[in-house]
Each structure stands twice: as C-alpha cells, then as structure tokens.
Short mmCIF file of C-alpha atoms and ligand atoms in Angstrom, two decimals:
data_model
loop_
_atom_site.label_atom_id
_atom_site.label_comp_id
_atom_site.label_asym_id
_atom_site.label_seq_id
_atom_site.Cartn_x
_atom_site.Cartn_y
_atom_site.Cartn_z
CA UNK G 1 0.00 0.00 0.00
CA UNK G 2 1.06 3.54 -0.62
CA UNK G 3 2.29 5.85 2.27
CA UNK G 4 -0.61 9.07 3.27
CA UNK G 5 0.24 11.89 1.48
CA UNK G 6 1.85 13.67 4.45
CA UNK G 7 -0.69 16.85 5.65
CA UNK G 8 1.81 19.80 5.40
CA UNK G 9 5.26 20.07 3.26
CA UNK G 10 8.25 18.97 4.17
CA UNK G 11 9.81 21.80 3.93
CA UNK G 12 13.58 20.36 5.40
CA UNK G 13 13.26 17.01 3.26
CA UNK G 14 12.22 18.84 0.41
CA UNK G 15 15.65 21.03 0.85
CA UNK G 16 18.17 18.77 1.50
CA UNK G 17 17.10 16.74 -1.38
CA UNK G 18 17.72 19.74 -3.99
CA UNK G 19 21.25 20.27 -2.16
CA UNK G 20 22.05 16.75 -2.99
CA UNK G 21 21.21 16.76 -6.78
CA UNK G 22 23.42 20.32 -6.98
CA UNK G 23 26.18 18.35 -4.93
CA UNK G 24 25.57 14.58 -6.72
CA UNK G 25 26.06 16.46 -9.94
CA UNK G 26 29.03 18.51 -9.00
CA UNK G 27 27.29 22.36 -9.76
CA UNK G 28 29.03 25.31 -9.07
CA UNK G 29 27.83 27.57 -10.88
CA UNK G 30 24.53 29.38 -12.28
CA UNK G 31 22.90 29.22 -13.69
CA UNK G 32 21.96 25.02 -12.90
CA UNK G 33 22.23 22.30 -15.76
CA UNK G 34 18.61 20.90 -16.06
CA UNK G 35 19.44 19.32 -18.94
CA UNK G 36 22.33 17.15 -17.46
CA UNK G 37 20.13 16.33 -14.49
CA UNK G 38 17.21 15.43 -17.05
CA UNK G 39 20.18 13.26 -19.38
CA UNK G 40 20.96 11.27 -16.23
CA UNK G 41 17.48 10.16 -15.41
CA UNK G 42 14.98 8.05 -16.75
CA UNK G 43 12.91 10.81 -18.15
CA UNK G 44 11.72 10.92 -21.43
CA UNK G 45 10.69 14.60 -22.38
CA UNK G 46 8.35 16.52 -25.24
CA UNK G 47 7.00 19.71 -25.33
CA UNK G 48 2.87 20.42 -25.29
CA UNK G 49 3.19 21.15 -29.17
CA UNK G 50 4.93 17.70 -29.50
CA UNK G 51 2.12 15.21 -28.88
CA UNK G 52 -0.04 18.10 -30.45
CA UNK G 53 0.98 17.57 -33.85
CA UNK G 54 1.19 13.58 -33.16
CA UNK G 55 -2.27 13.68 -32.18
CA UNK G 56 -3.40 16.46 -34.10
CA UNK G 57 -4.67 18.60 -31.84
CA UNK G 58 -4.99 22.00 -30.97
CA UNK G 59 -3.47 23.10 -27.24
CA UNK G 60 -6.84 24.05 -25.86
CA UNK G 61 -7.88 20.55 -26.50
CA UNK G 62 -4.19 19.33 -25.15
CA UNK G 63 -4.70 21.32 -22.14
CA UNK G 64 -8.25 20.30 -21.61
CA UNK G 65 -7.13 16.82 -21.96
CA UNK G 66 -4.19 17.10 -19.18
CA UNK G 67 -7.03 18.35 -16.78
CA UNK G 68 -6.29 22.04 -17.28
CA UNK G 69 -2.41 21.99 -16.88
CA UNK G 70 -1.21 24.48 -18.55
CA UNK G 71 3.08 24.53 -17.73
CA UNK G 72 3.57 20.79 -17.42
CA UNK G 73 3.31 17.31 -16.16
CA UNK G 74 4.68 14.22 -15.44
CA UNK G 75 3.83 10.79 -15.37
CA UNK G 76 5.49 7.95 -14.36
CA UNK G 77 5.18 4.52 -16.45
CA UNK G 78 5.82 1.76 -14.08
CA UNK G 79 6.19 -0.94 -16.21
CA UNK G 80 9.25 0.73 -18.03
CA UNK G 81 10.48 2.56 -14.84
CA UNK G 82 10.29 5.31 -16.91
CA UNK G 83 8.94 9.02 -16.10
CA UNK G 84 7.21 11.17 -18.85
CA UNK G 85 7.44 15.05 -18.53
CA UNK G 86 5.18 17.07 -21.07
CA UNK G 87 5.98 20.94 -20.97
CA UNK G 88 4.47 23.68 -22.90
CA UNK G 89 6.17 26.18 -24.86
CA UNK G 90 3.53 28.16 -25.88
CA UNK G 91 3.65 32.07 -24.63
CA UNK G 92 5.97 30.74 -21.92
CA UNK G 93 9.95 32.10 -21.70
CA UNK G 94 12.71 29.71 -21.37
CA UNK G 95 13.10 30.60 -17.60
CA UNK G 96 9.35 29.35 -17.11
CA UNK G 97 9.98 26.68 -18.75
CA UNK G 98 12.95 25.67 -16.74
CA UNK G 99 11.14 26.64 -13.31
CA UNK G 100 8.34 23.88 -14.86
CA UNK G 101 10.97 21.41 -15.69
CA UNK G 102 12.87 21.93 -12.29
CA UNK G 103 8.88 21.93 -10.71
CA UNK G 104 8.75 18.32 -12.73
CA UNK G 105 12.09 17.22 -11.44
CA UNK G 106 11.16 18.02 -7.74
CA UNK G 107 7.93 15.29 -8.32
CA UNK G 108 10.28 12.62 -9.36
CA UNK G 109 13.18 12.56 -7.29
CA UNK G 110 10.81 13.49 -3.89
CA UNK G 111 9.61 10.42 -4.90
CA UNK G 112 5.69 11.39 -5.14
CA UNK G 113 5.57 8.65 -7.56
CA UNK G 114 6.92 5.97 -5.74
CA UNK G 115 6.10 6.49 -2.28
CA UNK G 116 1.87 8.12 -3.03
CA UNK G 117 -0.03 7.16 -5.68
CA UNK G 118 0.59 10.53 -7.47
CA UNK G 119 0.20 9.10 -10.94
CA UNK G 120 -3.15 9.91 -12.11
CA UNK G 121 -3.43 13.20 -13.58
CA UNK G 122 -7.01 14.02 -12.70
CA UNK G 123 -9.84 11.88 -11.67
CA UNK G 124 -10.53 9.53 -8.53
CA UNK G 125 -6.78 10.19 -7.67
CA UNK G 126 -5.59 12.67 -5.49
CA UNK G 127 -7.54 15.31 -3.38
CA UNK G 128 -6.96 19.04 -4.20
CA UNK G 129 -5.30 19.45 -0.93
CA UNK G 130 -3.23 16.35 -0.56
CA UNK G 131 -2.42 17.37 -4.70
CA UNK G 132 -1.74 21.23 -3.34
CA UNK G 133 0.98 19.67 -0.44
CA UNK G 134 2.69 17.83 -3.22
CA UNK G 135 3.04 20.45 -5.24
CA UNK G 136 3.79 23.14 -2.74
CA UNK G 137 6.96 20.31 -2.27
CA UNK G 138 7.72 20.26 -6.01
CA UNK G 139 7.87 24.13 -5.81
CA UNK G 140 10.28 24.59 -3.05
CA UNK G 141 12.43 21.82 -4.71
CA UNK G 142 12.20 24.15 -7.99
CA UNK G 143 13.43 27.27 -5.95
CA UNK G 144 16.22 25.47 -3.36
CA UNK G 145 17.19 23.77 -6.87
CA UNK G 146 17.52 27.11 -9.20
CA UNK G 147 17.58 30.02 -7.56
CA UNK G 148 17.60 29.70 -3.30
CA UNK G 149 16.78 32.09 -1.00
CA UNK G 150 20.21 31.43 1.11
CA UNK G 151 22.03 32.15 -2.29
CA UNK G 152 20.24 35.10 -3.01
CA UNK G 153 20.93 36.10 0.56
CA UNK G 154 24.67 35.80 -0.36
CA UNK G 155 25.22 37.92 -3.25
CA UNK G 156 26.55 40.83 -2.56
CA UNK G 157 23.91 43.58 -1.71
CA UNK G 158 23.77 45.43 -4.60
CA UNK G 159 22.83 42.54 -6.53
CA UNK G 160 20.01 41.12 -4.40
CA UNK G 161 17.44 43.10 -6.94
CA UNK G 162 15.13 41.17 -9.42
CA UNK G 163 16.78 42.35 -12.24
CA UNK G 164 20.01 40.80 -11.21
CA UNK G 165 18.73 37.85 -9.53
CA UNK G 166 16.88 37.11 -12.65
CA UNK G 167 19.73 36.63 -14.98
CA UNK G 168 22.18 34.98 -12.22
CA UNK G 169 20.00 32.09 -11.80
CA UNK G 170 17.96 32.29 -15.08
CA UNK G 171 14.54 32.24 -13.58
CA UNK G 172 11.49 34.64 -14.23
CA UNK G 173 11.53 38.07 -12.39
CA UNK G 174 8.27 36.72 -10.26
CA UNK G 175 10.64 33.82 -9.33
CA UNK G 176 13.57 35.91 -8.62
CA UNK G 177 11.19 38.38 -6.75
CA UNK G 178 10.03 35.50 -4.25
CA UNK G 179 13.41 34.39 -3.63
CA UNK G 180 14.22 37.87 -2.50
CA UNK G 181 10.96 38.28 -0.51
CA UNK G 182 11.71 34.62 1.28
CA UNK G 183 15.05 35.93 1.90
CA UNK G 184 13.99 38.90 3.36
CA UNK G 185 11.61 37.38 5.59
CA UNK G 186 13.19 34.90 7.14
CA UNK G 187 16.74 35.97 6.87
CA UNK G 188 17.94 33.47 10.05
CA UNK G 189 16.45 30.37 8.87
CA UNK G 190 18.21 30.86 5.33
CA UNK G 191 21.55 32.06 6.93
CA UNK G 192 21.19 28.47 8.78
CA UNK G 193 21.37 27.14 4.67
CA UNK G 194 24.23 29.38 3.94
CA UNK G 195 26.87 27.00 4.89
CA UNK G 196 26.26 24.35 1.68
CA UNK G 197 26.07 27.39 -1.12
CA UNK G 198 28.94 29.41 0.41
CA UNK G 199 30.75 25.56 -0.11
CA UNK G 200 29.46 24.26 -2.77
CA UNK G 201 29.56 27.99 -4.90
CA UNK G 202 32.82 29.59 -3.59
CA UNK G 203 33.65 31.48 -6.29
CA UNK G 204 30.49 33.71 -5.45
CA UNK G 205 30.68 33.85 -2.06
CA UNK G 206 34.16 34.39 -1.44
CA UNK G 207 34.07 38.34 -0.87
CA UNK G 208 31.69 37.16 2.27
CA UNK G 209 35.06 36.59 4.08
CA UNK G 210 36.96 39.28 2.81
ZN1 ZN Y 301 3.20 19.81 -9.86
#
C-alpha cells in the first residue's frame, strides 16, 4: 500500500534533497544544468506542441485533456520505470519553462511517484489538498534547486534586486522576486542554509570573508 500523502510540506526534506542533486552532480555555478540532471534520469521529455501535432490537436484541447495543466506534467510509467514530462512552450519564456521542468524534477526525485499514488493526472486520484501539499513540495524543490533564497541572501547587496537575480539564476523576475521576498523574511532560517552554497559555490561567495 502507498504511504498518506503527508498533511503539510516537508519543507527540510524537500531542501536537502535539492542540495544533494546540486552536490551529486558537481554544480558550481549558475545558472543550474537541467538538462544534465534530465540526461541522467529516466525521463523521457516533449514539449505540449509535440504530442499536439502527433495527435493532431490543438493546445486548448491538449490542455483540456491534461485536466487544465497548462506549464507541465509528469507521469510515471511503471512498467518501463520510466517518467514522462510534457511541458508547454507556448507564450511561456525559457526561464518558465525551466522553473516547470525543475517543478517536474522536484515530483520525481521526492519520490511522489513511488512512495503516493501521485500518478493519475485528474480523476478519482488525489484530493486538491493532498495534490496542493505535493506540489507546494515540487515548488520549493524548484526554488532550493535554481535560484535559493540562502544564495540570493549571499550575493553581494547590490545585486540582491530582481533584475540581477533574474539573470544569475535564469529564472522569471516573479521567481527571482520571491526568492528575494523569502530571503527577506526569514533571513535566520536561510543564513542556517548558507553554509552548503557558500561551499558548494565559492567562487560567489568568497568576498563574504573578505
Ligand atoms: Zn506539480
């Protein structure tokens, strides 16, 4: 039997796991490879407009079809051990797209697959809520993965706007924005973090301990 979906995110899991996959994959810079994290895994991924020519639809009726998901999706095919990530390209900018792709990521290596029965799109699967918690994970994987709020906290001051924040880690400016706002808010717990980025991305940090 599956494990319960747990009732509020783990926000410390959820953490440490991104850390790993920027420390498994040796990263020290921005902004982060997706694509070598994506080569390494068994993930097979197409864009929206992909299976939309192969089936011949248009993306409304893609969209309608994926229960409304507009950004992306992922499913995981048990039989092959496989996981399938569909991503639209439509009106979206490539740091959207890799904030949906890093989103996708956070699914499969947190495991929602394996340990809940997260696999059903839409239907008699998952509640909205016990859905929301998973994806309220998958988000906070996105952000500790690409752009983290202890990193941001790091930079030197004058480039802790959205602007710059933006096109260090290559995410949107509402991305960038929210990693500055977390920062901001809860500047002790993400100072606790700081010890892993000013390690693992010295070459930024070093004029901390100048
Ligand atoms: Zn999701």
């Amino acid at each position: 039997m599956k494990n319960k979906i747990p009732g509020r995110p783990r926000f410390a899991y959820v953490s440490k796991s991104a850390w790993s996959v920027i420390e498994h994959f040796g990263f020290h810079f921005y902004p982060i490879d997706l694509d070598a994290i994506y080569k390494a895994l068994p993930i097979v991924s197409h864009t929206y407009q992909y299976y939309m020519s192969m089936w011949g639809v248009t993306l409304d009726e893609y969209i309608s079809s994926v229960c409304g998901i507009k950004d992306g999706f992922s499913i995981y095919d048990k039989g092959n051990n496989l996981y399938v990530v569909s991503y639209n390209t439509q009106d979206m900018t490539q740091a959207r797209i890799r904030w949906t792709l890093a989103h996708e990521l956070g699914h499969i290596i947190l495991n929602h697959f394996g340990e809940f029965d997260a696999t059903s799109l839409c239907g008699p699967g998952l509640t909205e809520e016990e859905y929301g918690v998973l994806d309220v994970e998958a988000n906070t994987f996105a952000s500790e993965l690409l752009c983290s709020p202890a990193m941001v906290g790091l930079l030197p001051e004058w480039e802790r706007n959205a602007d710059a924040v933006s096109r260090f880690f290559f995410v949107s400016k509402q991305a960038a924005e929210k990693a500055i706002a977390k920062w901001d808010s809860y500047p002790g717990l993400h100072s606790a973090h700081a010890a892993f980025f000013k390690s693992q991305f010295p070459s930024y940090t070093s004029h901390e301990s100048a």
